[in-house]
């Protein structure tokens, strides 16, 4: 592998057609600390995305143009996991990439695994940090519900990683560059399109006006203790510019649409506030890696208090609106 | 219909989990069938139970695991749920294998089972609660060169024997997708897909590509500062956030 700072790092752009979100900008920021970054897009990059890439120092984006049996593959089929993996494998070859970085969504983890399978790369999913160890890349990862840190070195070239949101603060490059778009022609294997996309619907309104749960710096979550009223939870979230989450039970009750937990969204924000949440292992597994944990519960024996930095024993319907009010005043006083 | 369900024996999430010598500590008495695999077993059993009687009687749900004898608890649990047959692949050479090694061994076992009689479907859970990688189902599909229909919140199988299609509905990160593929295929199901049944009492009575450099337990968090709300709890919370520069 090459010496530090001179590696080529490939970054998959999740939403090249609209706007790059913070987790992708984090990947580019991490990639720049290792060397030169090139991007891969499954669709034509928007003007705004090209400007973002320029500001982040990415001079080249490879736009995939896959075909299968001579037919151009477009639309929903571009999102099939084996298609994404074969596109990335072709881009890895074209760029002579030393590392390929993806954000840590479920589909991306699978695409990363299949890419590693195709390129015989080492794989780390859900990494919380990536650094250059000199000879090899070194990845950190939190496991067992955030109770252990594991540091691995990836002894293959290339290395494939998915990086958790909020791993670093996105930082534009010192100097902007002009970004070129290159077509990346890929002939897919017949197996890549063996499954057919019957329909694909993107819910544009999901979390309208609030940051996405998996990538927010602050998360306010509600559980059974809300008794179905998420008003106080969303009021505090909005006072903090935070995302709103829930426990699995609360989602099953239909009180909210997205849950934090081992099988739901895993979050590791700077600040997590859990209201009316007892702290069952399933939920803890999805939030225990948060930097600061605050709990509000009327039960002084609430297990979530055991892993909290700050806790209030009280009725969330009183405590949350009061906190929101004080925070709004504070914000107003800061101008 | 022959359905293979890949399952894993994992350390109980309530137990004290950790590492020794770069590997996860696994003890027979502190393990359990990965809870998310119960959804996979349930999905397979429901597909079998929905078949016409004549075909049902010749159908099989086979539970497959790669592990040492410790994992017999997971296979036993699957029998209690109603699986027809259990296969455990054990070899010291594959102990501690990574995602890729595990997928390769599972694939070899599926091919061996398919040599006896065709396998129509491979079903897995969405993740194992120890590693939480969620990538083995996709790798298993890649190894077997079969279509992957993963992370299904809903699974339907339609058509006549020999010409069946699986259709899954999944919702991930605000994207709802319906995917379809001819069988055989590899399917993983989420914990939304079904409510697993309780073990049957009668059946109970009858029945290195990357290397770990360093794994260390994180220091416990210091005890929380706990405030009891007497009318000013919300203010105390807000002031804590402001004081710690968290707003």
XYZ file of C-alpha atoms in Angstrom:
582
model
C 0.000 0.000 0.000
C 1.111 3.557 -0.552
C 2.520 5.877 2.101
C 0.199 7.975 4.299
C -1.481 10.948 2.666
C -1.031 9.529 -0.812
C -3.803 6.974 -0.837
C -6.713 7.148 -3.243
C -10.059 7.002 -1.483
C -13.357 6.375 -3.213
C -16.575 7.709 -1.670
C -20.082 6.583 -2.668
C -22.454 9.558 -2.935
C -25.833 8.586 -1.459
C -27.962 11.308 -3.003
C -25.964 12.743 -5.888
C -29.075 13.986 -7.677
C -30.157 16.363 -4.928
C -27.833 17.397 -2.112
C -25.019 15.708 -0.187
C -25.945 15.194 3.427
C -23.624 15.417 6.385
C -22.643 11.705 6.567
C -21.277 11.763 2.992
C -19.415 15.017 3.656
C -17.916 13.283 6.709
C -16.662 10.463 4.464
C -14.997 12.989 2.163
C -13.446 14.745 5.167
C -12.028 11.447 6.473
C -10.925 10.482 2.959
C -8.959 13.715 2.538
C -6.994 12.925 5.716
C -5.774 9.765 3.935
C -5.068 11.165 0.489
C -6.936 12.030 -2.694
C -10.717 11.545 -2.808
C -12.741 10.502 -5.842
C -16.520 10.131 -5.799
C -18.917 7.612 -7.334
C -22.485 8.580 -8.228
C -25.339 6.313 -9.290
C -27.161 9.221 -10.927
C -26.175 12.514 -12.561
C -24.823 14.880 -9.902
C -26.890 18.045 -9.455
C -25.285 21.461 -9.881
C -25.484 21.885 -6.100
C -23.743 18.565 -5.490
C -20.947 19.480 -7.911
C -20.460 22.721 -5.971
C -20.367 20.793 -2.696
C -17.815 18.354 -4.127
C -15.694 21.274 -5.367
C -15.750 22.922 -1.951
C -14.719 19.621 -0.365
C -11.785 19.231 -2.757
C -13.145 16.375 -4.867
C -11.939 16.878 -8.445
C -13.480 13.778 -10.015
C -16.846 12.088 -9.770
C -17.459 8.874 -11.679
C -21.056 8.625 -12.796
C -22.106 5.006 -13.218
C -23.540 3.918 -16.556
C -24.208 0.229 -16.002
C -25.568 -2.085 -18.636
C -26.672 -5.687 -18.573
C -26.612 -7.859 -21.679
C -26.217 -4.724 -23.816
C -29.240 -2.995 -22.228
C -28.619 0.182 -20.227
C -29.709 -0.215 -16.611
C -31.432 2.889 -15.266
C -33.921 3.991 -12.653
C -34.810 1.924 -9.608
C -32.626 -1.024 -10.670
C -29.545 1.151 -10.053
C -30.244 0.756 -6.340
C -30.149 -3.055 -6.342
C -27.403 -4.035 -3.917
C -25.438 -6.263 -6.344
C -25.579 -3.472 -8.957
C -24.154 -0.936 -6.491
C -21.426 -3.424 -5.545
C -20.421 -4.129 -9.158
C -20.381 -0.399 -9.961
C -18.117 0.244 -6.977
C -15.857 -2.650 -7.955
C -15.448 -1.134 -11.437
C -14.769 2.297 -9.933
C -12.229 0.771 -7.528
C -10.348 -0.664 -10.506
C -10.610 2.555 -12.540
C -9.346 4.707 -9.655
C -6.818 2.178 -8.316
C -8.499 2.981 -5.004
C -6.855 1.966 -1.733
C -10.034 2.432 0.253
C -13.752 2.674 -0.481
C -16.005 4.478 1.996
C -19.798 4.290 2.313
C -22.238 5.647 4.859
C -23.575 3.050 7.297
C -27.117 2.392 6.105
C -28.363 -1.215 5.911
C -28.305 -1.260 2.078
C -24.838 0.306 2.020
C -23.470 -2.248 4.478
C -24.670 -5.006 2.158
C -23.243 -3.260 -0.909
C -19.932 -2.835 0.942
C -19.887 -6.541 1.803
C -20.546 -7.574 -1.783
C -17.909 -5.119 -3.007
C -15.408 -6.645 -0.575
C -16.467 -10.086 -1.797
C -15.798 -9.074 -5.427
C -12.488 -7.319 -4.765
C -11.238 -9.615 -1.972
C -11.011 -6.580 0.247
C -11.101 -6.480 4.031
C -14.318 -5.053 5.412
C -15.259 -3.090 8.501
C -18.888 -2.006 8.854
C -20.172 0.649 11.262
C -16.712 2.081 11.943
C -16.622 5.090 14.254
C -13.181 6.275 13.137
C -10.649 5.609 10.395
C -6.983 6.555 10.500
C -3.825 5.709 8.633
C -1.636 3.315 10.577
C 1.257 3.748 8.151
C 1.267 0.290 6.624
C -2.461 -0.342 6.954
C -5.641 1.567 7.606
C -6.918 1.300 11.164
C -10.624 1.378 12.020
C -12.338 1.792 15.377
C -15.721 0.362 16.125
C -18.004 0.238 19.157
C -19.588 -3.123 19.874
C -21.787 -4.903 22.405
C -24.162 -1.983 22.835
C -21.311 0.513 23.066
C -19.608 -1.295 25.953
C -16.423 -2.273 24.074
C -14.154 -0.510 21.584
C -12.524 -2.663 18.922
C -9.602 -1.430 16.836
C -8.843 -3.376 13.648
C -6.289 -2.946 10.925
C -7.331 -3.854 7.429
C -4.520 -5.833 5.925
C -5.819 -5.909 2.356
C -5.675 -3.429 -0.463
C -8.284 -2.188 -1.079
C -10.052 -1.705 2.232
C -13.835 -1.289 2.321
C -15.541 0.517 5.178
C -18.884 1.911 6.174
C -18.546 4.815 8.562
C -21.151 5.781 11.140
C -22.652 9.278 11.011
C -21.184 11.825 13.455
C -17.727 10.246 13.260
C -16.121 13.573 12.377
C -17.214 17.162 11.762
C -17.484 17.747 7.988
C -14.789 20.183 6.887
C -14.514 21.762 3.429
C -11.071 21.690 1.799
C -8.629 24.587 2.286
C -8.964 25.368 -1.410
C -11.965 24.569 -3.599
C -11.434 22.711 -6.883
C -13.382 22.351 -10.115
C -15.157 18.993 -10.220
C -15.284 16.922 -13.402
C -17.793 14.203 -14.170
C -16.516 11.073 -15.892
C -18.801 8.347 -17.217
C -18.087 4.945 -15.693
C -19.298 2.188 -18.014
C -19.929 -1.094 -16.251
C -21.115 -4.370 -17.784
C -23.040 -6.092 -15.008
C -23.096 -9.815 -14.351
C -26.449 -11.487 -15.099
C -26.840 -12.191 -11.358
C -26.684 -8.483 -10.507
C -30.220 -7.947 -11.779
C -31.613 -11.341 -10.778
C -34.000 -9.598 -8.384
C -36.435 -7.112 -9.888
C -37.546 -3.833 -8.304
C -41.347 -3.913 -8.466
C -41.636 -0.476 -6.891
C -39.510 2.040 -5.023
C -40.953 5.005 -3.171
C -38.872 7.638 -1.431
C -40.678 9.356 1.418
C -39.506 12.943 0.902
C -41.497 14.177 3.889
C -39.746 11.871 6.379
C -38.741 14.033 9.306
C -39.582 17.211 7.410
C -37.806 20.200 8.896
C -35.793 18.063 11.318
C -32.420 16.391 10.852
C -32.484 12.687 9.964
C -32.426 10.428 13.027
C -29.358 8.416 12.054
C -27.192 11.466 11.413
C -28.396 14.111 13.886
C -25.980 15.635 16.402
C -28.783 15.759 18.981
C -31.569 13.178 19.390
C -34.624 13.428 21.637
C -36.467 10.114 22.001
C -39.731 9.148 23.652
C -40.946 5.820 25.017
C -43.878 4.253 26.751
C -43.843 7.023 29.381
C -45.149 9.485 26.791
C -48.437 7.557 26.821
C -48.665 8.318 23.142
C -48.248 12.085 23.373
C -45.042 12.996 21.534
C -45.840 16.733 21.815
C -43.362 17.411 24.666
C -40.691 15.305 22.898
C -40.998 17.169 19.591
C -41.189 20.536 21.389
C -37.843 19.917 23.100
C -36.365 18.502 19.871
C -37.335 21.620 17.967
C -35.893 23.881 20.676
C -32.586 22.026 20.238
C -32.696 21.513 16.452
C -32.717 17.788 17.215
C -34.058 14.662 15.515
C -36.963 12.787 17.096
C -36.767 9.077 17.866
C -38.764 6.539 19.803
C -38.515 3.112 21.389
C -39.623 0.023 19.489
C -42.724 -0.260 21.698
C -43.712 3.326 20.955
C -43.398 2.701 17.211
C -45.430 -0.512 17.468
C -48.103 1.530 19.256
C -48.100 3.872 16.259
C -46.931 6.898 18.258
C -43.930 7.642 16.045
C -42.420 6.259 12.844
C -38.758 5.519 13.612
C -37.244 3.691 16.537
C -33.805 3.745 18.054
C -32.543 0.259 18.859
C -30.463 -2.686 17.836
C -32.750 -3.542 14.954
C -33.846 -0.002 14.201
C -31.757 3.111 13.811
C -28.486 3.058 15.721
C -27.538 6.536 16.880
C -24.365 7.943 18.402
C -25.095 11.664 18.670
C -23.294 14.283 20.718
C -26.375 14.485 22.962
C -29.149 11.943 23.473
C -32.185 12.749 25.610
C -34.519 9.846 26.472
C -37.916 10.719 27.917
C -40.262 8.135 29.404
C -37.835 5.396 28.329
C -36.957 2.646 30.789
C -33.814 1.597 28.893
C -34.443 -1.992 27.751
C -31.361 -3.740 26.263
C -32.813 -3.434 22.737
C -33.030 0.348 23.029
C -29.700 0.722 24.850
C -28.019 -1.193 22.050
C -29.082 1.542 19.662
C -27.997 4.584 21.686
C -25.431 3.596 24.285
C -22.563 4.953 22.207
C -23.977 8.498 22.490
C -21.514 10.992 23.950
C -23.791 12.591 26.548
C -26.915 10.786 27.751
C -29.742 12.579 29.540
C -32.830 10.789 30.887
C -36.194 12.054 32.116
C -38.428 9.559 33.879
C -40.884 9.586 36.768
C -39.456 6.284 38.010
C -36.335 6.931 40.114
C -35.295 3.277 39.537
C -35.373 3.688 35.726
C -32.439 1.595 34.307
C -31.624 4.277 31.736
C -30.404 6.426 34.657
C -27.557 3.911 35.138
C -25.954 4.961 31.872
C -26.958 8.624 32.014
C -24.785 11.648 32.624
C -27.722 13.734 33.787
C -31.203 12.680 34.802
C -34.402 14.269 35.990
C -36.909 12.328 38.084
C -40.173 13.895 37.076
C -43.106 13.965 34.698
C -41.841 14.464 31.150
C -44.978 16.427 30.297
C -43.793 19.094 32.794
C -40.030 18.801 32.480
C -39.637 18.797 28.683
C -41.762 21.877 27.873
C -40.055 23.814 30.676
C -36.609 22.850 29.382
C -37.683 23.813 25.841
C -38.898 27.200 27.095
C -35.596 27.944 28.884
C -33.629 26.822 25.825
C -35.662 29.038 23.502
C -35.043 32.013 25.823
C -31.352 31.133 25.893
C -31.216 30.946 22.120
C -33.046 34.278 21.756
C -30.635 35.928 24.214
C -27.695 34.677 22.125
C -29.171 36.460 19.077
C -40.680 -27.005 -0.554
C -37.319 -27.192 1.199
C -36.349 -24.170 3.218
C -32.973 -23.769 4.889
C -32.858 -21.346 7.814
C -29.387 -20.172 8.812
C -29.205 -19.418 12.531
C -26.562 -18.360 15.013
C -25.937 -19.079 18.649
C -24.960 -15.787 20.279
C -24.023 -14.563 23.756
C -27.170 -13.496 25.590
C -27.490 -9.709 25.395
C -28.253 -9.707 29.121
C -24.982 -11.535 29.887
C -21.640 -9.826 30.411
C -20.302 -9.847 26.847
C -16.666 -9.335 25.969
C -13.495 -10.441 24.201
C -10.612 -12.745 25.029
C -7.578 -13.003 22.791
C -9.277 -10.964 20.077
C -12.305 -13.241 19.928
C -15.779 -12.971 21.370
C -16.172 -14.950 24.590
C -18.712 -17.698 23.903
C -19.993 -19.925 26.697
C -22.652 -22.571 26.261
C -24.530 -21.507 29.395
C -24.591 -17.826 28.511
C -25.768 -18.208 24.957
C -29.059 -18.249 23.164
C -30.525 -18.626 19.699
C -30.088 -15.166 18.165
C -33.470 -13.587 18.853
C -33.753 -12.220 15.307
C -33.359 -15.752 13.919
C -36.685 -16.678 15.513
C -38.298 -14.412 12.912
C -36.507 -16.388 10.201
C -37.631 -19.746 11.608
C -41.169 -18.363 11.941
C -41.182 -17.107 8.337
C -40.062 -20.535 7.093
C -42.633 -22.398 9.195
C -45.450 -20.155 7.960
C -44.482 -20.730 4.330
C -44.523 -24.479 4.914
C -47.809 -24.382 6.826
C -49.487 -22.428 4.015
C -48.790 -25.193 1.480
C -51.467 -27.665 0.334
C -51.413 -30.739 2.584
C -49.806 -33.127 0.078
C -46.884 -30.806 -0.564
C -46.605 -29.821 3.084
C -45.983 -33.408 4.087
C -42.967 -33.663 1.826
C -41.678 -30.216 2.767
C -38.894 -29.526 5.191
C -37.624 -26.657 7.304
C -33.918 -27.283 7.926
C -32.056 -25.218 10.473
C -28.373 -24.708 9.680
C -25.673 -23.309 11.905
C -21.887 -23.045 11.789
C -20.520 -23.410 15.298
C -19.113 -25.733 17.923
C -21.217 -28.049 20.085
C -22.091 -25.039 22.304
C -24.559 -24.028 19.618
C -26.753 -27.075 20.007
C -28.929 -24.890 22.220
C -29.808 -22.808 19.173
C -30.657 -25.878 17.113
C -32.696 -27.327 19.991
C -34.654 -24.096 20.304
C -35.394 -24.237 16.564
C -36.741 -27.797 16.973
C -38.955 -26.563 19.785
C -40.354 -23.948 17.447
C -41.130 -26.614 14.855
C -38.124 -27.052 12.556
C -37.918 -30.520 10.977
C -34.183 -30.958 10.926
C -31.023 -29.343 12.274
C -27.563 -29.276 10.760
C -24.534 -28.029 12.641
C -21.293 -27.576 10.723
C -18.323 -27.780 13.076
C -14.655 -27.546 12.255
C -11.903 -26.025 14.345
C -10.524 -24.589 11.120
C -13.522 -22.254 10.793
C -13.661 -21.205 14.455
C -13.496 -17.429 14.712
C -14.180 -16.991 10.997
C -15.228 -13.572 9.719
C -18.296 -12.606 7.654
C -16.767 -14.016 4.484
C -15.647 -17.301 6.002
C -19.011 -17.813 7.653
C -20.881 -17.100 4.415
C -18.614 -19.487 2.492
C -19.154 -22.345 4.938
C -22.924 -21.735 5.075
C -23.003 -21.725 1.270
C -21.084 -25.000 1.088
C -23.563 -26.573 3.514
C -26.544 -25.284 1.512
C -25.047 -26.748 -1.668
C -24.541 -30.074 0.102
C -28.202 -30.048 1.188
C -29.207 -29.131 -2.366
C -27.361 -32.225 -3.611
C -29.854 -34.367 -1.644
C -32.875 -32.525 -3.031
C -33.431 -29.001 -4.374
C -33.427 -26.161 -1.840
C -36.092 -23.561 -2.699
C -35.323 -20.846 -0.221
C -32.630 -19.805 2.253
C -33.993 -17.626 5.053
C -31.998 -15.729 7.674
C -32.609 -13.129 10.345
C -31.650 -9.522 9.635
C -28.568 -9.548 11.885
C -26.940 -11.484 14.680
C -27.180 -9.581 17.927
C -23.500 -10.153 18.774
C -21.759 -8.786 15.682
C -24.689 -6.778 14.266
C -22.980 -6.716 10.885
C -26.107 -7.537 8.859
C -23.972 -8.542 5.896
C -23.869 -12.354 5.953
C -27.230 -12.764 4.138
C -25.980 -10.646 1.202
C -22.675 -12.538 1.174
C -24.498 -15.853 1.275
C -26.486 -14.785 -1.801
C -23.230 -13.776 -3.504
C -21.575 -17.114 -2.615
C -24.556 -19.109 -3.887
C -25.022 -16.812 -6.892
C -28.715 -16.507 -5.987
C -30.930 -13.405 -5.972
C -30.871 -11.536 -2.664
C -34.114 -10.282 -1.120
C -32.893 -8.918 2.182
C -34.265 -7.015 5.164
C -37.830 -7.986 4.346
C -40.596 -6.584 6.513
C -42.993 -8.777 4.582
C -42.397 -11.977 2.600
C -44.784 -13.644 0.154
C -44.165 -16.667 -2.040
C -46.419 -17.250 -5.029
C -46.732 -19.707 -7.892
C -46.669 -23.441 -8.488
C -43.909 -25.808 -7.338
C -40.867 -25.431 -9.571
C -41.893 -21.958 -10.780
C -42.265 -19.933 -7.621
C -41.529 -16.276 -7.017
C -40.675 -14.561 -3.754
C -41.747 -10.989 -3.201
C -40.537 -8.872 -0.301
C -41.534 -5.454 0.940
C -38.998 -3.474 2.885
C -38.762 -0.014 4.343
C -35.306 1.356 4.990
C -34.330 4.942 5.729
C -37.541 6.394 4.322
C -37.412 4.307 1.124
C -40.102 1.694 0.582
C -39.188 -1.013 -1.902
C -40.925 -4.073 -3.279
C -38.470 -6.600 -4.719
C -39.213 -9.834 -6.514
C -37.136 -12.797 -7.658
C -37.659 -16.345 -8.870
C -36.786 -19.115 -6.394
C -34.334 -20.288 -5.280
C -33.338 -17.094 -3.491
C -31.816 -15.844 -0.244
C -34.186 -13.870 1.974
C -33.501 -12.113 5.265
C -36.434 -11.002 7.399
C -36.580 -8.213 9.981
C -38.275 -8.365 13.353
C -41.264 -6.621 11.734
C -41.929 -9.599 9.469
C -43.826 -11.682 12.021
C -44.342 -12.487 15.703
C -42.422 -15.702 16.394
C -44.418 -18.427 18.121
C -43.604 -19.730 21.572
C -41.754 -23.056 21.767
C -44.106 -26.006 21.686
C -44.214 -27.865 25.026
C -44.567 -31.271 23.374
C -41.582 -30.556 21.165
C -39.584 -29.479 24.197
C -40.331 -32.803 25.917
C -39.486 -34.766 22.764
C -36.546 -32.961 21.780
C -9.086 -13.359 8.593
C -9.165 -10.694 6.434
C -9.012 -8.131 9.153
C -7.498 -8.934 12.487
C -8.326 -7.569 15.867
C -5.434 -5.516 17.196
C -6.974 -4.413 20.398
C -10.295 -4.809 22.158
C -10.820 -3.084 25.448
C -13.877 -2.499 27.618
C -14.834 1.163 27.786
C -14.633 2.740 31.212
C -18.032 2.862 32.899
C -19.775 6.222 32.730
C -19.562 8.207 35.962
C -22.788 8.185 37.980
C -25.456 10.514 36.673
C -26.248 13.821 38.260
C -29.879 13.195 39.248
C -32.351 15.999 39.850
C -35.802 15.351 41.309
C -38.384 17.615 39.687
C -40.083 19.862 42.202
C -41.255 22.329 39.581
C -37.844 23.356 38.260
C -36.671 20.052 36.721
C -36.987 21.305 33.157
C -34.995 24.424 33.977
C -32.300 22.284 35.615
C -32.160 20.141 32.463
C -31.853 23.168 30.179
C -29.168 24.707 32.393
C -27.197 21.438 32.377
C -27.218 21.483 28.566
C -26.223 25.156 28.397
C -23.489 24.713 31.045
C -21.997 21.814 29.094
C -22.168 23.583 25.761
C -24.626 21.036 24.334
C -27.122 23.392 22.717
